[in-house]
Tab-separated table of C-alpha atoms in Angstrom:
chain	number	residue	atom	x	y	z
A	1	MET	CA	-0.102	-0.059	-0.281
A	2	ALA	CA	2.703	2.634	0.677
A	3	SER	CA	4.863	2.195	-2.866
A	4	ASP	CA	1.132	2.153	-4.522
A	5	THR	CA	0.038	5.563	-2.542
A	6	LEU	CA	4.567	6.788	-3.127
A	7	THR	CA	3.983	5.515	-6.810
A	8	SER	CA	0.923	7.409	-7.362
A	9	THR	CA	1.667	10.360	-5.870
A	10	ALA	CA	5.095	9.827	-8.359
A	11	GLY	CA	3.246	10.121	-11.683
A	12	ARG	CA	1.349	12.765	-9.626
A	13	ALA	CA	4.026	15.526	-10.035
A	14	GLY	CA	5.194	13.819	-12.943
A	15	GLY	CA	2.726	15.013	-15.080
A	16	SER	CA	2.219	17.876	-13.557
A	17	GLY	CA	4.979	19.066	-14.011
A	18	SER	CA	5.346	17.397	-17.376
A	19	GLY	CA	2.247	20.905	-18.621
A	20	GLU	CA	0.559	18.319	-19.386
A	21	GLY	CA	-2.390	18.930	-16.967
A	22	PRO	CA	-5.536	19.767	-17.527
A	23	GLY	CA	-5.627	23.520	-16.994
A	24	ARG	CA	-2.565	24.118	-19.946
A	25	ARG	CA	-3.588	24.581	-23.110
A	26	ARG	CA	-2.151	23.196	-26.894
A	27	PRO	CA	0.286	26.054	-28.815
A	28	LEU	CA	-1.128	26.890	-31.819
A	29	SER	CA	0.398	25.392	-34.594
A	30	PRO	CA	1.645	26.442	-37.485
A	31	ARG	CA	-0.984	25.126	-40.137
A	32	ALA	CA	-3.380	26.932	-37.596
A	33	ALA	CA	-1.838	30.513	-37.416
A	34	LEU	CA	-1.465	30.410	-41.356
A	35	THR	CA	-5.193	29.920	-42.278
A	36	ALA	CA	-6.312	31.744	-39.430
A	37	LEU	CA	-4.413	34.860	-41.084
A	38	ALA	CA	-5.546	34.145	-44.665
A	39	VAL	CA	-8.648	34.251	-43.105
A	40	LEU	CA	-7.960	37.704	-41.614
A	41	LEU	CA	-6.866	38.864	-44.822
A	42	SER	CA	-9.387	37.345	-47.137
A	43	VAL	CA	-12.112	39.327	-45.110
A	44	ILE	CA	-9.501	42.719	-45.409
A	45	SER	CA	-9.591	42.340	-48.575
A	46	VAL	CA	-12.921	41.431	-49.439
A	47	LEU	CA	-14.763	43.667	-46.625
A	48	PRO	CA	-14.160	47.306	-48.799
A	49	VAL	CA	-16.455	45.453	-51.640
A	50	LEU	CA	-18.791	44.176	-49.573
A	51	TRP	CA	-19.178	47.354	-48.090
A	52	MET	CA	-18.949	48.509	-52.027
A	53	LEU	CA	-21.882	46.645	-52.699
A	54	THR	CA	-24.014	46.976	-49.773
A	55	SER	CA	-23.724	50.434	-50.077
A	56	SER	CA	-24.871	50.868	-53.672
A	57	PHE	CA	-28.451	49.882	-52.927
A	58	LYS	CA	-28.695	52.349	-49.875
A	59	THR	CA	-29.672	55.762	-50.128
A	60	ARG	CA	-28.328	59.594	-50.036
A	61	GLU	CA	-28.484	59.580	-46.507
A	62	THR	CA	-28.143	56.647	-45.085
A	63	VAL	CA	-25.343	55.748	-47.774
A	64	THR	CA	-23.040	57.356	-44.518
A	65	ASP	CA	-24.423	56.610	-41.623
A	66	GLY	CA	-20.777	53.367	-41.518
A	67	ARG	CA	-23.398	50.490	-41.283
A	68	LEU	CA	-22.494	47.380	-43.542
A	69	ILE	CA	-26.339	46.450	-44.051
A	70	PRO	CA	-28.906	48.971	-46.426
A	71	THR	CA	-31.574	49.850	-43.975
A	72	ASP	CA	-33.297	51.346	-46.814
A	73	PHE	CA	-32.988	49.418	-49.572
A	74	THR	CA	-33.899	50.385	-52.931
A	75	VAL	CA	-32.606	50.189	-56.545
A	76	ASP	CA	-32.866	53.711	-57.345
A	77	ASN	CA	-29.377	54.765	-58.145
A	78	PHE	CA	-28.289	52.086	-60.601
A	79	VAL	CA	-31.637	52.933	-62.093
A	80	TYR	CA	-30.020	57.261	-61.792
A	81	VAL	CA	-26.752	55.861	-63.662
A	82	PHE	CA	-28.373	54.232	-66.580
A	83	THR	CA	-31.000	56.878	-67.310
A	84	GLU	CA	-29.144	60.220	-66.411
A	85	VAL	CA	-25.484	59.776	-68.298
A	86	PRO	CA	-24.948	56.888	-71.152
A	87	PHE	CA	-23.487	54.661	-68.334
A	88	ALA	CA	-24.575	51.582	-70.955
A	89	ARG	CA	-22.065	53.102	-73.736
A	90	TYR	CA	-19.615	54.464	-71.263
A	91	LEU	CA	-19.634	49.669	-70.908
A	92	TRP	CA	-19.478	49.090	-73.959
A	93	ASN	CA	-16.070	51.204	-75.202
A	94	SER	CA	-14.283	49.685	-71.883
A	95	PHE	CA	-15.554	46.090	-73.122
A	96	PHE	CA	-14.594	46.519	-76.964
A	97	ILE	CA	-11.311	48.747	-76.147
A	98	SER	CA	-9.557	45.649	-73.603
A	99	ALA	CA	-10.748	42.666	-75.907
A	100	VAL	CA	-9.502	44.037	-78.979
A	101	ILE	CA	-6.050	44.540	-76.673
A	102	THR	CA	-6.359	42.115	-74.991
A	103	ILE	CA	-6.186	39.485	-77.937
A	104	ALA	CA	-4.208	42.022	-79.679
A	105	ALA	CA	-1.525	41.222	-77.166
A	106	LEU	CA	-1.813	37.605	-77.478
A	107	PHE	CA	-1.269	37.150	-80.480
A	108	PHE	CA	1.773	40.015	-80.719
A	109	HIS	CA	3.544	38.852	-77.058
A	110	SER	CA	3.245	35.501	-77.705
A	111	MET	CA	5.122	35.289	-81.739
A	112	ALA	CA	8.030	37.314	-79.812
A	113	ALA	CA	8.172	35.255	-76.741
A	114	TYR	CA	7.783	31.973	-79.116
A	115	ALA	CA	10.367	34.258	-81.267
A	116	LEU	CA	13.279	34.899	-78.631
A	117	ALA	CA	13.077	31.783	-76.905
A	118	ARG	CA	13.866	30.181	-80.104
A	119	LEU	CA	14.483	30.706	-82.844
A	120	ARG	CA	18.631	31.486	-83.346
A	121	PHE	CA	19.813	35.073	-84.985
A	122	PRO	CA	22.847	37.835	-84.308
A	123	GLY	CA	21.639	40.863	-81.101
A	124	ARG	CA	18.901	38.047	-80.073
A	125	GLU	CA	19.451	38.676	-75.980
A	126	LYS	CA	20.100	42.275	-76.523
A	127	LEU	CA	17.115	42.867	-78.026
A	128	PHE	CA	14.966	40.758	-74.243
A	129	GLY	CA	17.137	42.852	-72.818
A	130	ALA	CA	16.189	46.228	-74.426
A	131	ILE	CA	12.303	45.263	-74.170
A	132	PHE	CA	13.092	43.514	-70.131
A	133	ALA	CA	14.618	47.514	-69.228
A	134	THR	CA	10.403	49.481	-70.599
A	135	LEU	CA	9.569	47.519	-68.044
A	136	LEU	CA	11.814	49.943	-65.711
A	137	VAL	CA	10.480	52.857	-67.074
A	138	THR	CA	7.234	54.530	-65.876
A	139	ALA	CA	4.445	55.746	-67.394
A	140	PRO	CA	4.412	59.118	-67.270
A	141	VAL	CA	7.063	59.465	-68.186
A	142	VAL	CA	6.538	58.519	-71.757
A	143	LEU	CA	3.181	60.442	-71.594
A	144	ILE	CA	3.524	62.846	-73.257
A	145	PRO	CA	6.543	61.441	-75.704
A	146	LEU	CA	3.267	59.007	-76.582
A	147	PHE	CA	1.199	61.631	-76.785
A	148	MET	CA	2.514	63.782	-79.626
A	149	VAL	CA	3.696	60.263	-81.571
A	150	ALA	CA	-0.607	59.602	-81.161
A	151	ARG	CA	-1.277	63.864	-82.677
A	152	GLU	CA	1.054	63.417	-85.165
A	153	LEU	CA	-0.365	60.097	-86.009
A	154	GLY	CA	-4.258	61.102	-86.147
A	155	LEU	CA	-5.264	58.875	-83.787
A	156	LEU	CA	-6.488	60.976	-80.422
A	157	ASP	CA	-10.089	60.742	-80.380
A	158	SER	CA	-10.317	57.617	-82.088
A	159	TYR	CA	-10.176	54.125	-80.731
A	160	ALA	CA	-6.799	53.168	-82.330
A	161	GLY	CA	-5.214	55.817	-80.121
A	162	LEU	CA	-6.953	53.884	-77.537
A	163	VAL	CA	-5.384	50.890	-78.316
A	164	ILE	CA	-2.453	50.360	-80.451
A	165	PRO	CA	-0.278	52.048	-77.671
A	166	ALA	CA	-1.538	49.532	-75.278
A	167	ILE	CA	-0.783	46.335	-77.270
A	168	PHE	CA	3.073	46.213	-76.605
A	169	ASN	CA	3.526	45.418	-73.569
A	170	ALA	CA	7.068	43.807	-72.326
A	171	PHE	CA	5.419	42.228	-69.408
A	172	GLY	CA	3.508	39.331	-71.262
A	173	ILE	CA	6.284	38.836	-73.392
A	174	PHE	CA	9.317	38.825	-70.440
A	175	LEU	CA	7.215	36.044	-69.094
A	176	LEU	CA	6.236	34.042	-72.363
A	177	ARG	CA	9.576	33.569	-72.978
A	178	GLN	CA	10.020	32.446	-69.014
A	179	PHE	CA	7.434	29.349	-69.925
A	180	TYR	CA	8.340	28.508	-73.306
A	181	LEU	CA	12.299	28.291	-71.892
A	182	GLY	CA	10.504	26.028	-69.521
A	183	LEU	CA	8.656	23.461	-72.072
A	184	PRO	CA	10.375	20.899	-73.651
A	185	LYS	CA	12.342	21.004	-77.330
A	186	GLU	CA	11.966	17.492	-78.093
A	187	LEU	CA	8.662	17.936	-79.404
A	188	GLU	CA	9.549	20.630	-81.048
A	189	GLU	CA	12.880	18.993	-82.686
A	190	ALA	CA	9.906	15.891	-83.162
A	191	ALA	CA	8.194	18.765	-85.684
A	192	VAL	CA	11.093	20.081	-86.740
A	193	ILE	CA	11.722	16.690	-87.814
A	194	ASP	CA	8.932	15.738	-89.765
A	195	GLY	CA	8.815	18.490	-91.826
A	196	CYS	CA	6.751	21.947	-90.408
A	197	GLY	CA	8.356	25.178	-89.954
A	198	HIS	CA	8.401	27.858	-87.362
A	199	TRP	CA	4.746	28.805	-87.706
A	200	ARG	CA	4.340	25.314	-87.978
A	201	VAL	CA	5.344	24.426	-84.780
A	202	TYR	CA	4.405	27.909	-83.279
A	203	TRP	CA	0.892	27.816	-83.759
A	204	ASN	CA	0.109	23.661	-83.668
A	205	ILE	CA	2.467	22.642	-80.563
A	206	VAL	CA	3.476	25.500	-78.772
A	207	LEU	CA	-0.258	27.806	-78.664
A	208	PRO	CA	-1.992	24.417	-76.992
A	209	MET	CA	0.106	23.980	-74.343
A	210	SER	CA	0.389	27.565	-73.728
A	211	ARG	CA	-3.714	27.584	-72.549
A	212	PRO	CA	-2.863	27.866	-69.340
A	213	ILE	CA	-0.744	31.294	-69.509
A	214	LEU	CA	-2.692	33.184	-71.975
A	215	SER	CA	-5.544	31.968	-70.051
A	216	ALA	CA	-4.067	34.285	-67.121
A	217	LEU	CA	-2.159	37.013	-68.426
A	218	ALA	CA	-5.266	37.300	-70.946
A	219	ILE	CA	-6.858	38.181	-67.557
A	220	PHE	CA	-4.285	40.427	-66.633
A	221	PHE	CA	-3.972	42.381	-69.949
A	222	PHE	CA	-8.617	42.501	-70.099
A	223	LEU	CA	-8.477	44.050	-66.565
A	224	ALA	CA	-5.204	46.294	-66.673
A	225	ASN	CA	-7.043	48.447	-69.856
A	226	TRP	CA	-10.519	48.193	-67.951
A	227	ASN	CA	-9.616	49.926	-65.466
A	228	ALA	CA	-7.171	52.602	-67.653
A	229	PHE	CA	-7.732	55.877	-66.900
A	230	VAL	CA	-5.113	58.369	-67.387
A	231	TRP	CA	-4.494	57.859	-71.305
A	232	PRO	CA	-7.885	57.374	-72.055
A	233	LEU	CA	-8.513	61.186	-70.042
A	234	VAL	CA	-5.566	62.350	-72.488
A	235	ALA	CA	-6.315	61.036	-75.620
A	236	THR	CA	-9.695	61.028	-76.006
A	237	ASN	CA	-12.692	64.127	-75.902
A	238	ASP	CA	-15.134	62.553	-77.245
A	239	GLN	CA	-18.006	61.550	-75.484
A	240	ASP	CA	-18.419	58.406	-77.550
A	241	LEU	CA	-15.228	57.808	-77.053
A	242	THR	CA	-15.329	57.627	-72.451
A	243	VAL	CA	-14.294	54.419	-71.202
A	244	VAL	CA	-16.241	53.225	-68.061
A	245	GLN	CA	-13.253	55.011	-65.426
A	246	LEU	CA	-13.730	58.183	-67.055
A	247	GLY	CA	-17.145	58.007	-67.082
A	248	ILE	CA	-16.973	57.604	-62.991
A	249	ALA	CA	-14.365	60.131	-62.518
A	250	SER	CA	-17.224	62.905	-64.548
A	251	PHE	CA	-20.210	61.174	-62.374
A	252	GLN	CA	-18.213	61.986	-59.236
A	253	THR	CA	-17.476	65.543	-60.384
A	254	GLN	CA	-20.476	66.339	-60.697
A	255	TYR	CA	-22.649	65.029	-58.615
A	256	THR	CA	-19.607	65.385	-55.587
A	257	SER	CA	-21.494	64.422	-52.781
A	258	ASN	CA	-23.912	61.704	-53.809
A	259	TRP	CA	-22.283	59.306	-52.722
A	260	ASN	CA	-25.237	56.813	-53.433
A	261	TYR	CA	-24.404	56.734	-57.047
A	262	ILE	CA	-21.224	56.445	-57.971
A	263	LEU	CA	-21.069	53.608	-56.043
A	264	ALA	CA	-23.166	52.138	-57.971
A	265	ALA	CA	-21.633	53.119	-61.185
A	266	ALA	CA	-18.252	51.507	-59.196
A	267	THR	CA	-20.394	48.750	-58.836
A	268	VAL	CA	-21.525	48.174	-63.075
A	269	ALA	CA	-17.979	48.779	-62.622
A	270	ALA	CA	-16.400	46.079	-60.808
A	271	LEU	CA	-18.806	43.168	-60.839
A	272	PRO	CA	-17.789	42.671	-64.289
A	273	MET	CA	-13.610	41.967	-63.251
A	274	LEU	CA	-15.064	39.591	-60.353
A	275	ILE	CA	-17.244	37.670	-62.657
A	276	LEU	CA	-14.162	37.350	-65.165
A	277	PHE	CA	-11.698	36.189	-62.029
A	278	PHE	CA	-14.157	33.790	-60.709
A	279	VAL	CA	-15.090	31.789	-63.790
A	280	PHE	CA	-10.892	31.406	-64.835
A	281	GLN	CA	-9.351	31.497	-61.329
A	282	ARG	CA	-8.391	27.473	-62.157
A	283	GLN	CA	-6.295	28.548	-65.409
A	284	ILE	CA	-4.286	31.891	-63.450
A	285	VAL	CA	-3.532	29.214	-60.927
A	286	GLU	CA	-2.575	26.324	-62.945
A	287	SER	CA	-0.725	28.993	-64.570
A	288	ILE	CA	1.332	30.198	-61.755
A	289	LYS	CA	1.887	26.384	-61.206
A	290	THR	CA	3.473	25.311	-64.725
A	291	SER	CA	6.168	28.763	-65.132
A	292	GLY	CA	7.371	27.836	-62.384
A	293	ILE	CA	8.213	24.481	-63.316
A	294	LYS	CA	11.290	24.531	-64.695
């Protein structure tokens, strides 16, 4: 009995000394900490968009009340946006310009990237270095020279003036070149042995294998041109060529205190981009994973 009592006492003492008593909490695992951080960052990112969406259904008197859920729900803001200003025209202009730029940019960027990655010609590395160096030049630096060139070519106040300067971007060429460098050369060499030229290799082999990265670039290009503001502001004075971001800006200038109308217009402009992202989010993830494979 005495030995059993000593053994049980020692066991309780050892258990309390090991820190595993019922009153002690286990430390948070790294996985749980990362999950909590991801949830927190997601809430911080989504909350402004959610507030914009709900506030677009508020009245002018309640739009700045600080509440997330509207107390007076109304759709008059959207009716006002589409009836008082040609907002549908602004949406069409942005969609048409962004779509044309995206298609043209993917076509020319993929050809240039394939040539820089696979073809051998004098000055290839220097040419790529010059293209890559343009990434270090910010847009405001070339804004005035670009405006002067567009004026001399008669591109101002036209769709061509909004489309052509935005097609060429070193980011797409650089990203596609890095992707093409990671593709296996055996498929291209087999096609060349079968008698295919560079064009058929590019069109029938390289492009189908580039669908993930092209899908991601299409979203990036479309989003960047949908949100374009500075160049359309400089290059156009015609109201028929007004894009959606300029339309919101002019709407805000005209109705400075009517935030319910401004938020309704911003919601309409943001919805296509949100839908586009949710539809093609798998392609974006696949492109990121594929571009990292060497």
